[in-house]
Amino acid sequence: MAALAAATSSDKKLQNTLGEKFRTGALHTIMVHNERSLDLLNGMLVYLAWYHFYYIPKKEQFNQLLHIAIGMVGDLGLNLTPGEAMSRKVGLRLTHYRKVSTPSANHDEFFSREARRAYLGCFYLSTLTGWVKMKPNGVQFQIYMVECAISLGQELEHPTDVLLLPLVQLQNMAEVNHRSLSTVDHMNGLDLEMKVQSFQAEFKQWKHSLPLVSQQANWMDLACEIAVMHVYEMDLVNVFVSKRRRTTDSLKHSTSSPSTSRIPLEVLFLCLKSAGQVAQNFLYIPTSEYSSLSYMQWSCIIYAISIIYRLTIGIPQLRDWDVRVARTTLDFDSILDTLCSRFDSVSGCDHAALENGDLFSMMGSIFENVKQTYGRLQLLSQDDSADDTSPVHATSYVPSTLKYRHPCPAFQTWRTGRLG
């Protein structure tokens, strides 16, 4: 039913009905009847992969549903080899697939293909969610993931199975290097420069090893630039970092001396260029294919736009960052103009029913507000634009009971159901 709901985006009412029916039915089965099954897990992953069709901030449950799916992975023992799962008495109802070659072995080497794909899919969703929303990754990388991806690529039941290994490797490489570069408080400029060079060499080697089919795919270029952007972000730009960010004093200390400030700012410049490349790669995608993009791809695109936005208006903790250089390097106005014109033609948002509008339908309005707000902030000095306390939205709204400015430019719209 989750797959059927995702495929009916042309009929919004039917899609919402099917999506809600699956969600409530799945939660009832899991929470009330305490049932666990591979079919149920795969249904949850499909629902989450296309969650932008159902995403409404007031009713948003993505993180809760993802944690339920992650819990099912553990309950079913998919993060273990069948032998380990058997010894721990988990996942015994799952069908196994391939036997270990040694005659003495009395267990299987891998769970079924579907089970392995579900495990890797959960890792992919959890990792990208951690990048975008700064949430803890509930599915930590382990070598068994690589073994599962290799086995699926060898069996090649589906053509896309060959891409699983590169994606797992890319996710892990980006996560490890992001954590390494994010410890700027504990390294000098030379250490950071060496770590950047090490990552660049590792990434280049990985890219040369890609299968030819993935080298020619635009979506793989998009995945690569998103990963590179995340590595260079260093926990300095993502708006969600504010909840766990180091104090302003420590940030100023890390960029206070000339010997240390140059390198972090150069890395952020690389982050800006990668974010710009993400936006450009997205603009190469025909609008007819927008409905085929997954929720995580949309989230990463929004992540890239938010990074460009912050680096072109300034960040209070990074006073040495020059927004004039950022604006000269990247024509953010042009990117926003193109995004707005494209989404105006595909989103079909009904302004009379915005309160119940999903993320995909609201995308045009979101980018229009970002464009207008950015236009206003460009007229201010860097200190004023970085510390701007005016309403996030460029347009006027009815009074809200909110005591704070929400980072999402469309959040007020979703709360009131009114635009303009």
XYZ file of C-alpha atoms in Angstrom:
420
model
C 0.000 0.000 0.000
C 2.925 2.352 0.715
C 4.213 1.831 -2.829
C 0.744 2.374 -4.267
C 0.385 5.617 -2.319
C 3.739 6.893 -3.596
C 2.712 6.108 -7.172
C -0.549 8.089 -7.035
C 0.920 11.597 -6.711
C -1.249 12.763 -9.616
C -4.332 12.221 -7.429
C -3.541 14.059 -4.200
C -6.717 13.083 -2.386
C -6.263 9.400 -3.152
C -2.586 9.563 -2.231
C -3.326 11.126 1.153
C -6.014 8.531 1.835
C -3.740 5.615 0.966
C -0.785 7.092 2.844
C -2.813 7.697 5.988
C -4.352 4.239 5.797
C -0.918 2.635 5.564
C 0.552 4.747 8.373
C -2.238 4.095 10.861
C -2.446 0.418 9.929
C 1.302 -0.114 10.231
C 1.527 1.668 13.580
C -1.427 -0.313 14.927
C 0.179 -3.573 13.829
C 3.543 -2.670 15.349
C 2.488 -0.909 18.549
C -0.716 -2.742 19.470
C -0.177 -6.239 18.096
C 3.615 -6.118 18.555
C 4.154 -7.684 15.138
C 7.439 -7.521 13.237
C 7.980 -8.631 9.662
C 10.177 -7.867 6.699
C 7.150 -6.850 4.612
C 6.115 -4.368 7.288
C 9.639 -2.935 7.494
C 9.897 -2.555 3.730
C 6.520 -0.829 3.674
C 7.727 1.630 6.317
C 10.894 2.358 4.337
C 8.906 3.002 1.150
C 6.574 5.335 3.061
C 9.554 7.214 4.540
C 11.359 7.387 1.195
C 8.413 9.333 -0.268
C 7.528 11.210 2.891
C 7.572 14.625 1.182
C 4.126 13.764 -0.175
C 2.834 13.564 3.415
C 5.137 15.994 5.251
C 3.221 18.672 7.149
C 5.166 20.300 10.039
C 2.234 20.266 12.473
C 1.803 16.534 11.852
C 5.409 15.603 11.056
C 6.346 12.113 12.264
C 9.324 11.221 10.081
C 11.833 10.859 12.902
C 9.476 8.774 15.038
C 8.655 6.473 12.129
C 12.321 6.160 11.206
C 13.185 5.135 14.762
C 10.434 2.517 14.649
C 11.927 1.159 11.423
C 15.405 1.151 12.968
C 14.025 -0.715 15.973
C 12.538 -3.315 13.654
C 15.954 -3.831 12.056
C 17.307 -4.748 15.476
C 14.275 -6.861 16.406
C 14.607 -8.842 13.184
C 18.351 -9.179 13.567
C 19.120 -7.672 10.173
C 22.199 -5.939 11.560
C 23.679 -9.356 12.360
C 24.759 -12.301 10.282
C 22.217 -15.137 10.414
C 24.627 -17.107 12.597
C 24.870 -14.289 15.141
C 21.116 -13.716 15.000
C 20.509 -17.398 15.657
C 22.808 -17.437 18.669
C 20.980 -14.391 20.085
C 17.572 -15.844 19.180
C 16.475 -12.920 16.988
C 15.203 -12.896 13.432
C 14.715 -16.652 13.285
C 11.509 -16.371 11.249
C 13.309 -14.738 8.327
C 14.207 -16.835 5.312
C 17.919 -17.161 4.655
C 19.464 -17.002 1.246
C 23.050 -18.067 0.656
C 25.032 -20.795 2.388
C 28.555 -20.436 3.702
C 30.933 -22.409 1.514
C 32.565 -24.279 4.407
C 30.992 -27.741 4.871
C 31.047 -27.463 8.664
C 28.905 -24.369 8.781
C 25.388 -24.916 10.078
C 24.028 -21.451 9.360
C 23.578 -19.108 6.411
C 25.959 -16.331 5.460
C 23.310 -13.727 4.658
C 19.635 -13.104 5.147
C 17.443 -12.816 2.039
C 18.086 -10.154 -0.588
C 15.052 -8.200 0.604
C 16.358 -8.268 4.177
C 19.778 -7.007 3.149
C 18.299 -4.202 1.067
C 16.071 -3.169 3.970
C 19.086 -3.028 6.295
C 21.107 -0.914 3.871
C 18.093 1.293 3.136
C 17.622 1.987 6.828
C 21.300 2.942 7.104
C 20.962 5.304 4.137
C 17.864 7.046 5.529
C 19.284 7.321 9.033
C 22.631 8.691 7.866
C 21.172 11.382 5.609
C 18.671 12.384 8.292
C 21.581 12.822 10.676
C 23.343 15.076 8.181
C 20.380 17.295 7.410
C 18.683 17.515 10.805
C 21.669 16.838 13.077
C 19.919 13.802 14.538
C 21.868 10.872 16.016
C 22.425 8.103 13.497
C 20.560 5.085 14.840
C 22.186 2.690 12.353
C 25.930 2.834 12.817
C 28.197 1.691 10.017
C 29.726 -1.757 10.269
C 31.718 -3.933 7.871
C 28.777 -6.319 7.553
C 27.018 -3.585 5.522
C 29.808 -3.688 2.952
C 29.557 -7.473 2.821
C 25.797 -7.257 2.247
C 26.251 -4.654 -0.494
C 28.962 -6.708 -2.214
C 26.813 -9.847 -2.140
C 23.828 -8.012 -3.627
C 26.027 -6.549 -6.348
C 27.298 -10.009 -7.216
C 23.844 -11.583 -7.287
C 22.464 -8.552 -9.197
C 18.785 -9.368 -8.953
C 18.081 -5.757 -9.954
C 20.334 -3.419 -12.005
C 20.444 -0.899 -9.147
C 21.980 -3.475 -6.784
C 25.380 -2.614 -8.245
C 25.028 0.901 -6.801
C 24.509 -0.172 -3.192
C 28.192 -0.661 -2.396
C 29.303 2.770 -3.712
C 26.505 4.483 -1.773
C 27.359 2.704 1.485
C 31.025 3.581 1.029
C 30.180 7.203 0.201
C 27.946 7.620 3.241
C 30.536 6.187 5.594
C 33.424 8.147 4.066
C 31.515 11.421 4.348
C 30.410 10.731 7.922
C 33.921 9.836 9.112
C 35.548 12.846 7.455
C 32.821 15.234 8.608
C 33.444 14.217 12.212
C 37.183 14.582 11.674
C 36.948 18.080 10.214
C 34.369 19.202 12.779
C 36.942 19.024 15.588
C 38.418 22.378 14.573
C 38.728 23.457 18.200
C 41.293 20.731 18.764
C 43.544 21.182 15.735
C 45.646 23.894 14.183
C 45.333 25.097 10.612
C 47.953 22.681 9.330
C 46.130 19.689 10.836
C 42.881 20.766 9.200
C 44.560 21.292 5.850
C 46.095 17.810 6.005
C 42.723 16.279 6.850
C 41.097 18.048 3.901
C 43.807 16.799 1.553
C 43.438 13.274 2.937
C 39.686 13.353 2.315
C 40.127 14.704 -1.203
C 42.559 11.900 -2.053
C 40.236 9.275 -0.563
C 37.225 10.684 -2.419
C 39.109 10.794 -5.727
C 40.184 7.177 -5.343
C 36.636 6.112 -4.465
C 35.182 7.942 -7.465
C 37.594 6.231 -9.846
C 36.350 2.874 -8.555
C 32.694 3.602 -9.387
C 30.914 1.326 -11.865
C 30.518 2.962 -15.271
C 26.726 3.015 -14.956
C 26.877 5.156 -11.807
C 29.526 7.503 -13.227
C 27.066 8.489 -15.954
C 24.112 9.072 -13.618
C 23.217 12.653 -12.675
C 21.711 11.510 -9.368
C 25.075 9.974 -8.371
C 26.729 13.342 -9.040
C 24.080 14.839 -6.780
C 24.824 12.283 -4.037
C 28.565 12.951 -4.330
C 28.232 16.724 -4.042
C 25.884 16.382 -1.066
C 28.424 14.176 0.703
C 31.308 16.542 -0.081
C 29.255 19.539 1.051
C 28.487 17.815 4.344
C 32.165 17.049 4.964
C 33.190 20.674 4.449
C 30.290 22.075 6.487
C 32.185 21.287 9.746
C 29.126 21.842 11.973
C 29.419 25.586 11.378
C 26.593 26.310 8.935
C 23.701 23.883 9.490
C 20.914 25.727 11.325
C 20.109 22.623 13.363
C 23.579 22.710 14.925
C 22.546 25.673 17.062
C 20.981 23.346 19.613
C 24.258 21.539 20.219
C 26.763 24.067 18.943
C 29.863 24.944 20.840
C 29.761 28.282 22.626
C 30.465 31.467 20.724
C 33.652 31.951 22.700
C 35.051 28.603 21.639
C 34.154 29.303 18.021
C 35.840 32.688 18.174
C 38.849 31.077 19.810
C 39.119 28.521 17.025
C 39.199 31.265 14.360
C 40.814 34.066 16.343
C 44.441 33.945 15.204
C 45.592 34.501 11.613
C 47.300 31.090 11.575
C 44.050 29.231 12.198
C 41.316 31.413 10.682
C 42.435 31.139 7.053
C 42.107 27.366 6.687
C 38.596 26.937 8.194
C 37.300 29.769 6.019
C 38.850 28.179 2.934
C 37.116 24.914 3.817
C 33.797 26.753 4.150
C 34.468 28.232 0.716
C 34.735 24.648 -0.587
C 31.451 23.927 1.197
C 29.807 26.857 -0.590
C 31.050 25.662 -3.982
C 29.789 22.126 -3.300
C 26.395 23.459 -2.213
C 26.248 25.502 -5.406
C 27.065 22.394 -7.418
C 24.251 20.520 -5.651
C 21.862 23.271 -6.734
C 23.174 23.222 -10.311
C 22.945 19.428 -10.545
C 19.375 19.640 -9.314
C 18.543 22.227 -11.968
C 19.759 19.787 -14.624
C 16.968 17.406 -13.615
C 13.852 17.830 -15.814
C 10.763 18.981 -13.928
C 8.979 15.892 -15.222
C 11.225 13.816 -12.947
C 10.631 15.839 -9.761
C 7.916 13.497 -8.538
C 10.418 10.627 -8.806
C 12.880 12.194 -6.355
C 12.841 10.736 -2.868
C 12.203 12.611 0.366
C 15.891 12.413 1.312
C 16.939 13.892 -2.029
C 14.523 16.770 -1.477
C 15.811 17.198 2.082
C 19.413 17.340 0.877
C 18.538 19.885 -1.801
C 16.900 22.068 0.844
C 19.974 21.481 3.029
C 22.191 22.805 0.221
C 19.993 25.869 -0.333
C 20.040 26.652 3.400
C 23.851 26.445 3.422
C 24.119 28.811 0.448
C 21.627 31.144 2.126
C 23.567 31.323 5.389
C 26.955 31.723 3.731
C 25.678 34.555 1.520
C 24.037 36.551 4.331
C 26.634 35.814 7.021
C 26.888 33.787 10.216
C 27.235 35.645 13.559
C 29.895 33.256 14.877
C 32.058 33.676 11.751
C 32.765 37.399 11.497
C 35.804 36.841 9.270
C 33.640 35.269 6.582
C 33.090 37.781 3.757
C 29.627 37.512 2.211
C 30.715 39.708 -0.703
C 33.126 37.014 -1.846
C 30.415 34.384 -1.392
C 27.914 36.361 -3.482
C 30.494 36.961 -6.197
C 31.402 33.283 -6.287
C 27.829 32.042 -6.483
C 24.865 33.745 -8.141
C 22.276 32.788 -5.541
C 19.724 35.197 -7.025
C 19.797 33.304 -10.304
C 19.453 29.948 -8.537
C 16.429 31.169 -6.567
C 14.824 32.683 -9.671
C 15.154 29.387 -11.528
C 13.858 27.365 -8.579
C 10.818 29.609 -8.192
C 9.924 29.496 -11.876
C 10.303 25.728 -12.005
C 8.230 25.024 -8.928
C 5.524 27.433 -9.995
C 4.975 25.176 -12.986
C 4.943 21.854 -11.123
C 3.822 22.309 -7.522
C 0.216 23.280 -8.180
C -0.225 24.582 -4.643
C -3.767 25.559 -3.682
C -3.375 28.722 -1.613
C -6.843 28.217 -0.165
C -5.776 24.982 1.499
C -2.182 25.670 2.522
C -2.692 24.487 6.083
C -3.032 20.933 4.813
C -0.471 21.358 2.025
C 2.374 18.857 1.904
C 6.038 19.764 1.499
C 6.156 18.993 -2.219
C 3.123 21.159 -2.997
C 4.506 23.983 -0.843
C 7.990 24.020 -2.369
C 7.271 26.885 -4.758
C 5.944 29.100 -1.961
C 8.906 28.206 0.240
C 11.477 29.252 -2.333
C 9.527 32.410 -3.184
C 9.719 33.463 0.471
C 13.414 32.593 0.620
C 13.992 34.697 -2.488
C 12.177 37.735 -1.084
C 13.857 37.478 2.313
C 17.268 37.106 0.694
C 16.583 40.162 -1.452
C 15.830 42.202 1.683
C 18.916 40.996 3.559
C 21.245 41.757 0.644
C 20.512 45.445 1.178
C 21.863 45.308 4.738
C 25.461 45.353 5.900
C 27.009 41.977 6.697
C 26.726 42.451 10.460
C 23.061 43.390 10.119
C 22.181 40.581 7.714
C 23.965 37.979 9.849
C 22.215 39.158 13.034
C 18.889 40.055 11.446
C 16.028 39.920 13.946
C 13.243 40.886 11.572
C 10.627 38.279 10.605
C 12.040 35.434 8.557
C 9.380 35.889 5.903
C 9.519 38.619 3.324
C 5.729 38.762 3.085
C 3.348 39.817 5.839
C 1.367 37.342 7.901
C -1.337 37.451 10.503
C -0.056 37.636 14.113
C 1.242 34.332 15.418
C 1.411 32.928 18.925
C 4.973 31.767 18.222
C 7.548 33.271 20.586
C 10.468 32.552 18.228
C 11.390 32.659 14.551
C 11.134 29.239 12.994
C 13.920 28.427 10.481
C 11.459 27.168 7.866
C 10.221 30.047 5.675
C 6.848 28.340 5.185
C 6.151 27.351 8.775
C 3.935 30.361 9.443
C 1.947 29.489 6.341
C 1.362 25.954 7.557
C 0.234 27.247 10.958
C -2.284 29.778 9.631
C -3.278 28.374 6.261
C -2.853 31.853 4.804
C -0.294 33.290 2.418
C 0.574 36.928 1.858
